[in-house]
PDB file of C-alpha atoms in Angstrom:
ATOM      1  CA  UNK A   1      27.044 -36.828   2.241  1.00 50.00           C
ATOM      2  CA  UNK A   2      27.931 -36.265  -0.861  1.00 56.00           C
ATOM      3  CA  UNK A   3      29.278 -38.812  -3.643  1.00 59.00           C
ATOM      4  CA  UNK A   4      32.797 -38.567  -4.555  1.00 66.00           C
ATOM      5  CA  UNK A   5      33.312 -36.549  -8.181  1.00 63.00           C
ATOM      6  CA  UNK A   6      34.344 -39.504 -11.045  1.00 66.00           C
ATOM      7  CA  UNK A   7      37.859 -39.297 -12.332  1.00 84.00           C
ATOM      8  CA  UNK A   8      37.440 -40.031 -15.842  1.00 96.00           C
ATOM      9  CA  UNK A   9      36.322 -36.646 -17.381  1.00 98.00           C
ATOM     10  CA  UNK A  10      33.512 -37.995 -19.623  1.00 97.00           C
ATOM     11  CA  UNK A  11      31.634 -39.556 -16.442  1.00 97.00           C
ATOM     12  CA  UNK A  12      32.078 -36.733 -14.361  1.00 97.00           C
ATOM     13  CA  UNK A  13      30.465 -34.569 -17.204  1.00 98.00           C
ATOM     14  CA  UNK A  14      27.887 -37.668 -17.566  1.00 97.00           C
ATOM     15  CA  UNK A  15      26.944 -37.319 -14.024  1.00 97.00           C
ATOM     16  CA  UNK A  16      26.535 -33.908 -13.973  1.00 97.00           C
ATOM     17  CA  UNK A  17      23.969 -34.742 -16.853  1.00 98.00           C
ATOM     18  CA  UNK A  18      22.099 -37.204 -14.903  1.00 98.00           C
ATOM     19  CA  UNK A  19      22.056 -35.008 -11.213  1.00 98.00           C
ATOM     20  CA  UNK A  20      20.365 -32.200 -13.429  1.00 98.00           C
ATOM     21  CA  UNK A  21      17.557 -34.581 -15.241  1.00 98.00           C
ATOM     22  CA  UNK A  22      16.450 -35.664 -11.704  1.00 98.00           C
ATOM     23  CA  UNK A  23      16.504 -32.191 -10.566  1.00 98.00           C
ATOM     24  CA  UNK A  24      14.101 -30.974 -13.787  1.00 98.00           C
ATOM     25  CA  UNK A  25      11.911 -34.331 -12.366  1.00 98.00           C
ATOM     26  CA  UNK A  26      11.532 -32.929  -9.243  1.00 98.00           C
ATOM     27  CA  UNK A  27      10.426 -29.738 -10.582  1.00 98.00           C
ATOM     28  CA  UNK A  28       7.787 -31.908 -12.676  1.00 97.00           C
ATOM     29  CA  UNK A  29       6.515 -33.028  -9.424  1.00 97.00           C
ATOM     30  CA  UNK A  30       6.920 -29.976  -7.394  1.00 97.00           C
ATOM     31  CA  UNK A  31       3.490 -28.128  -6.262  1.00 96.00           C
ATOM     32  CA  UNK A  32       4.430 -25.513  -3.908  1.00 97.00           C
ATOM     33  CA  UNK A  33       6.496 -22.216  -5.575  1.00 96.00           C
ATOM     34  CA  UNK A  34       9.072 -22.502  -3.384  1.00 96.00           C
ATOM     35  CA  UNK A  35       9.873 -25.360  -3.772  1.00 98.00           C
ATOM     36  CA  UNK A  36      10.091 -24.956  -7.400  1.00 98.00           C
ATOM     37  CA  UNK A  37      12.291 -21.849  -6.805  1.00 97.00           C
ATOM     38  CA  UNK A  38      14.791 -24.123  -4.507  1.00 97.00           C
ATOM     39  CA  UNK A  39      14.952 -26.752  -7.443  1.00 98.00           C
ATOM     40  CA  UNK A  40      15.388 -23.994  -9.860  1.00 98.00           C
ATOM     41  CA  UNK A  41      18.447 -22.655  -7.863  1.00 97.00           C
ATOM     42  CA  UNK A  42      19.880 -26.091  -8.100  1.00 97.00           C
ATOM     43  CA  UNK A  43      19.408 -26.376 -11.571  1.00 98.00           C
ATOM     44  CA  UNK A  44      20.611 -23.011 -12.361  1.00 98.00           C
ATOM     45  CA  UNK A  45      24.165 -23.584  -9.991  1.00 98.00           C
ATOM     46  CA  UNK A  46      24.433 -26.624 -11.487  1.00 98.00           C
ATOM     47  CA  UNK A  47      24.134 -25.567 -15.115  1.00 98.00           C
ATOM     48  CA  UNK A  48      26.193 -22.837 -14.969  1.00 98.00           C
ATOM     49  CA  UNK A  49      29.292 -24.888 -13.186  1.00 98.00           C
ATOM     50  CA  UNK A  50      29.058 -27.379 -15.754  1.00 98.00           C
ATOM     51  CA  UNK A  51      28.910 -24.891 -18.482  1.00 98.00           C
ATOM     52  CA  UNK A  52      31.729 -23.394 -17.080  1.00 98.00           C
ATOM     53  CA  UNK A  53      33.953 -26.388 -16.347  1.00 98.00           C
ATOM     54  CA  UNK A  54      33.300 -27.331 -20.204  1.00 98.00           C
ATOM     55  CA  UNK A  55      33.696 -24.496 -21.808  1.00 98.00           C
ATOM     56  CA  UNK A  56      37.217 -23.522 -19.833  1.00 98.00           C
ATOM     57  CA  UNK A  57      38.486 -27.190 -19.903  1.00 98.00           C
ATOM     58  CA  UNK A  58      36.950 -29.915 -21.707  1.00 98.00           C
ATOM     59  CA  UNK A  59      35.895 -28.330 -24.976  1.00 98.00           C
ATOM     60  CA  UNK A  60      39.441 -26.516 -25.744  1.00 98.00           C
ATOM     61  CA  UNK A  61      41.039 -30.062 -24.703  1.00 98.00           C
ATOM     62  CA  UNK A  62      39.221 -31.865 -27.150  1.00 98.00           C
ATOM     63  CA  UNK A  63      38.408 -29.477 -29.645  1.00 98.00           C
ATOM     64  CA  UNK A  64      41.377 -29.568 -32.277  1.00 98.00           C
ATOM     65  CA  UNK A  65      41.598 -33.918 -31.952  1.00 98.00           C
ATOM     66  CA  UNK A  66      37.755 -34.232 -32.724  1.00 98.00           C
ATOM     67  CA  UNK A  67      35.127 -32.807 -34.852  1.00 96.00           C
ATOM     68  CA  UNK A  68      35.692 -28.801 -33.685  1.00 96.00           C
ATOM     69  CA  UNK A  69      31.895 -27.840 -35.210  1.00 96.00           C
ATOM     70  CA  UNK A  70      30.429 -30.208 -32.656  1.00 96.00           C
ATOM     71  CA  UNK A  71      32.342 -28.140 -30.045  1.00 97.00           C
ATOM     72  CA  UNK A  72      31.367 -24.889 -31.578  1.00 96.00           C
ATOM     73  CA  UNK A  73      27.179 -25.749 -31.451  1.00 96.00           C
ATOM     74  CA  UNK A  74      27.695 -27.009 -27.701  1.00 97.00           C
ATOM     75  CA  UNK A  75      28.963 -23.524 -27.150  1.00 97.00           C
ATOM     76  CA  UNK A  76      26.101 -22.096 -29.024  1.00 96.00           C
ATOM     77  CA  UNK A  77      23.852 -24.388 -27.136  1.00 97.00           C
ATOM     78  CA  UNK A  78      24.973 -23.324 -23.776  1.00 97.00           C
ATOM     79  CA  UNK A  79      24.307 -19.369 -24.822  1.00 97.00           C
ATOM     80  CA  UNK A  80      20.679 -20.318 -25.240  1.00 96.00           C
ATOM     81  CA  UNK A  81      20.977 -22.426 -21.909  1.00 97.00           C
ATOM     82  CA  UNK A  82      22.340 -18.913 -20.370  1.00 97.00           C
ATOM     83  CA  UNK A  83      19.726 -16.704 -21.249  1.00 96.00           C
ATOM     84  CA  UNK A  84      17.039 -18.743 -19.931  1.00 97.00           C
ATOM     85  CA  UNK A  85      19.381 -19.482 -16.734  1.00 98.00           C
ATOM     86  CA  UNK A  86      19.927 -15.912 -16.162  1.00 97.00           C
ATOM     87  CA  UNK A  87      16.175 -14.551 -16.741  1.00 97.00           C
ATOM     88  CA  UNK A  88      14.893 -17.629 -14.000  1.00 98.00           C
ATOM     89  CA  UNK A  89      17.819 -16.538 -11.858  1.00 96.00           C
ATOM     90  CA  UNK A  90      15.712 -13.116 -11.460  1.00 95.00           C
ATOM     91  CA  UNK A  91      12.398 -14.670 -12.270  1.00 96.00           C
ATOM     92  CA  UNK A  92       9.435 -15.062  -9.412  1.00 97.00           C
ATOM     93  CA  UNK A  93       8.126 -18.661  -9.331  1.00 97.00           C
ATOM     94  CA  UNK A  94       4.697 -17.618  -9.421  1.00 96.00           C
ATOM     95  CA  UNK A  95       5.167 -15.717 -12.741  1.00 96.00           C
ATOM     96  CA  UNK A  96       3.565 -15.684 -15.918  1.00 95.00           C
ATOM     97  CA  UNK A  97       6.274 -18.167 -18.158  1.00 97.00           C
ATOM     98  CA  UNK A  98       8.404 -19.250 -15.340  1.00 98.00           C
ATOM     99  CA  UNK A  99       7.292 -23.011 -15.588  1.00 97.00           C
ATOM    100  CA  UNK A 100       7.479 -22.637 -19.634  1.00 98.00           C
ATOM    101  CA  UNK A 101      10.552 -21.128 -19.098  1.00 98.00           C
ATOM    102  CA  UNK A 102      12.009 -24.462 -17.221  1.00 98.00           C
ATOM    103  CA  UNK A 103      10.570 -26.851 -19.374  1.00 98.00           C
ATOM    104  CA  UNK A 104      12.108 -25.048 -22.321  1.00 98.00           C
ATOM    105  CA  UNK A 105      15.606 -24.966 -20.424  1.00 98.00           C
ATOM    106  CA  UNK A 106      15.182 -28.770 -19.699  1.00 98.00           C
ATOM    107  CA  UNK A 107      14.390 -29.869 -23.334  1.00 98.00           C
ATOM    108  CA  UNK A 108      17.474 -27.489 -24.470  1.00 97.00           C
ATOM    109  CA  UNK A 109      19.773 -29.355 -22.201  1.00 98.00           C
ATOM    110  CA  UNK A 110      18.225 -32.965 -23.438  1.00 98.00           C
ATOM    111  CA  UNK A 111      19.431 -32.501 -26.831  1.00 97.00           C
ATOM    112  CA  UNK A 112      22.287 -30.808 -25.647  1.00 97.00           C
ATOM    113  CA  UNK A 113      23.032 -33.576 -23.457  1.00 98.00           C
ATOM    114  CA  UNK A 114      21.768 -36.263 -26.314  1.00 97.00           C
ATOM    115  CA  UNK A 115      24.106 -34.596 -28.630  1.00 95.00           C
ATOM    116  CA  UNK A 116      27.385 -35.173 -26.411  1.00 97.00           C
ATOM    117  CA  UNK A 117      26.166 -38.729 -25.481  1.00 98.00           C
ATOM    118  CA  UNK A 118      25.790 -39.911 -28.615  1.00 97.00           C
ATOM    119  CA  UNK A 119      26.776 -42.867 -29.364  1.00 95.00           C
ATOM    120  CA  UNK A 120      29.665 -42.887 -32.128  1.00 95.00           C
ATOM    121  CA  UNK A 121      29.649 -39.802 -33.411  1.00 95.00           C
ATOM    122  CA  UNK A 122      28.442 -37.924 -30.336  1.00 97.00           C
ATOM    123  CA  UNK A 123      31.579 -35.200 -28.627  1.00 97.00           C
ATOM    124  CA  UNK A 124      31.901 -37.955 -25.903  1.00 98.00           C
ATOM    125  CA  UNK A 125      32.544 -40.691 -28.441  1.00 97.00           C
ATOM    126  CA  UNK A 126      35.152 -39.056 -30.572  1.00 97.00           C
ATOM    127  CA  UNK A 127      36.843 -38.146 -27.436  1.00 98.00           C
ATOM    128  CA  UNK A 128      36.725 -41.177 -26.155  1.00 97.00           C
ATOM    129  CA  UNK A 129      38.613 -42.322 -29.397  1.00 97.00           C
ATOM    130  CA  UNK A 130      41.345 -39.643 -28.758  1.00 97.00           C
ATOM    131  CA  UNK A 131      45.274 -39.816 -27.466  1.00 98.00           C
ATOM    132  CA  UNK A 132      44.153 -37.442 -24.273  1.00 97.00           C
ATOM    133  CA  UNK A 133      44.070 -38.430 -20.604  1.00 97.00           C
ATOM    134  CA  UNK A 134      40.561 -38.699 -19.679  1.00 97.00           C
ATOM    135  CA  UNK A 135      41.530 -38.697 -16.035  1.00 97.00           C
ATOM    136  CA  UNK A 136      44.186 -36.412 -16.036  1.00 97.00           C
ATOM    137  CA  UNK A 137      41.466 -34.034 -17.751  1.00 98.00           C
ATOM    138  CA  UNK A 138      38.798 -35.323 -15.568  1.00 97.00           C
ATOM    139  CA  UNK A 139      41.207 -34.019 -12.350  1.00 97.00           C
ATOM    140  CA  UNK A 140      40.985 -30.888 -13.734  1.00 97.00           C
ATOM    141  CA  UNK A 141      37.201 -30.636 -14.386  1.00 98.00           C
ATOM    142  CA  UNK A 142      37.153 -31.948 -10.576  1.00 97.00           C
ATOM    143  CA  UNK A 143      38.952 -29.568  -9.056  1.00 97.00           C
ATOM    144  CA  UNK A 144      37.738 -26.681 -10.712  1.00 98.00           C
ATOM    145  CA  UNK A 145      33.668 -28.350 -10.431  1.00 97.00           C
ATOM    146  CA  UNK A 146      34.785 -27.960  -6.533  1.00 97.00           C
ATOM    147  CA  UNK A 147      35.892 -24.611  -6.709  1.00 97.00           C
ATOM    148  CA  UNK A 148      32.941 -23.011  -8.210  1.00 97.00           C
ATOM    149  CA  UNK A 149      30.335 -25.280  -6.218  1.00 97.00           C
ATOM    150  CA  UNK A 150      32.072 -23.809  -3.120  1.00 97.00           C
ATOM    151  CA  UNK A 151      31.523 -20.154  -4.623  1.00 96.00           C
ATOM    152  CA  UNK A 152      28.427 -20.897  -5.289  1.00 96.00           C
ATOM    153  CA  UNK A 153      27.855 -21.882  -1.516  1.00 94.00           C
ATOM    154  CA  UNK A 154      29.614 -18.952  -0.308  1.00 94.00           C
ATOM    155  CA  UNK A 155      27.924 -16.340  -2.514  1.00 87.00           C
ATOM    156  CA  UNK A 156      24.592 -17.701  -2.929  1.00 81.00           C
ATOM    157  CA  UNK A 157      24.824 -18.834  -6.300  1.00 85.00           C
ATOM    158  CA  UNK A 158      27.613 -18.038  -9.132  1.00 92.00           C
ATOM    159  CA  UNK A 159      27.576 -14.920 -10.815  1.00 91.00           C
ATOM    160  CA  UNK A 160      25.397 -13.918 -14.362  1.00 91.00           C
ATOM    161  CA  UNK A 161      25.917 -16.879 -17.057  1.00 93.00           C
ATOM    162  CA  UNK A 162      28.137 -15.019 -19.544  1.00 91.00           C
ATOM    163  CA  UNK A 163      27.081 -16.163 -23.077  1.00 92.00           C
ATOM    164  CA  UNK A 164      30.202 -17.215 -24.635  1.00 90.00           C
ATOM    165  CA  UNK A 165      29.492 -17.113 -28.770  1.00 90.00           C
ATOM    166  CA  UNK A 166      25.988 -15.293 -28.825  1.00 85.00           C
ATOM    167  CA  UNK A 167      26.010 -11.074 -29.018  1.00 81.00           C
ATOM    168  CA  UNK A 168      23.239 -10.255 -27.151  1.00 73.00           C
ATOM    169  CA  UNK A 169      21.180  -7.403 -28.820  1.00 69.00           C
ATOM    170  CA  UNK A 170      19.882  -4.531 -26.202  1.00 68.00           C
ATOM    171  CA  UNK A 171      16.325  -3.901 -27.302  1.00 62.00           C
TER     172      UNK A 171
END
């Protein structure tokens, strides 16, 4: 069973922090490829719905009443969270990189996530310190979290992780 989604927009995005650190420590501990593909899967669906739920709701909600370049490098800092996303997406477990690949994707999204936790002048903070309706905005970030997680489960995953302020150069 799963928990119930917080309200308050801010813990909702905090929990989605702290489900994908314990996912990236199970992939520490995993042995077995396919295992570490499963966890992977998780991380990547989990990621991308989060990216998504941001980047559509929270960050244009709280972009004009707080610091708007700490909005703007969380959207640069999800690009480089897509690329590796969508390469491990396609990636085989056993591959040359793959773990490198992961453990560069997990220390990307700890200062990402350090950055938006930060205490005072962290995105959270100054939103915090705002006239908008955490839960009213939380609601939102709920109900469209649900929507996508249930795509994901009836698609197999969520499509390519569109990189939102990064022009990606064909070779």
């Amino acid at each position: 069973m799963t928990e119930p989604m917080p309200t308050d927009a801010i813990a909702l995005l905090k929990a989605d922090h702290r489900k994908v650190e314990e996912l990236f420590e199970e992939f520490d501990k995993a042995r077995r490829s396919d295992r570490k593909a499963a966890i992977v899967a998780q991380i990547c669906t989990e990621l991308k719905a989060h990216t998504i739920i941001e980047e559509e709701i929270f960050y244009p909600a709280v972009k004009p009443k707080i610091d708007g370049a700490i909005v703007e490098e969380g959207v640069v800092e999800h690009d480089g969270a897509k690329v590796i996303i969508n390469d491990l997406e396609q990636a085989d477990p056993k591959s040359e990189y793959y773990d490198a690949k992961v453990k560069v994707l997990s220390e990307e999204i700890k200062h990402h996530v350090a950055e938006e936790e930060r205490w005072i002048t962290g995105m959270f903070a100054q939103s915090r310190r705002t006239d908008i309706d955490m839960e009213a905005l939380g609601a939102k970030l709920a109900e469209r979290k649900t929507e996508l997680m249930a795509q994901a489960k009836a698609d197999k995953g969520l499509p390519y992780a569109k990189p939102s302020a990064l022009k990606l150069v064909k070779a």
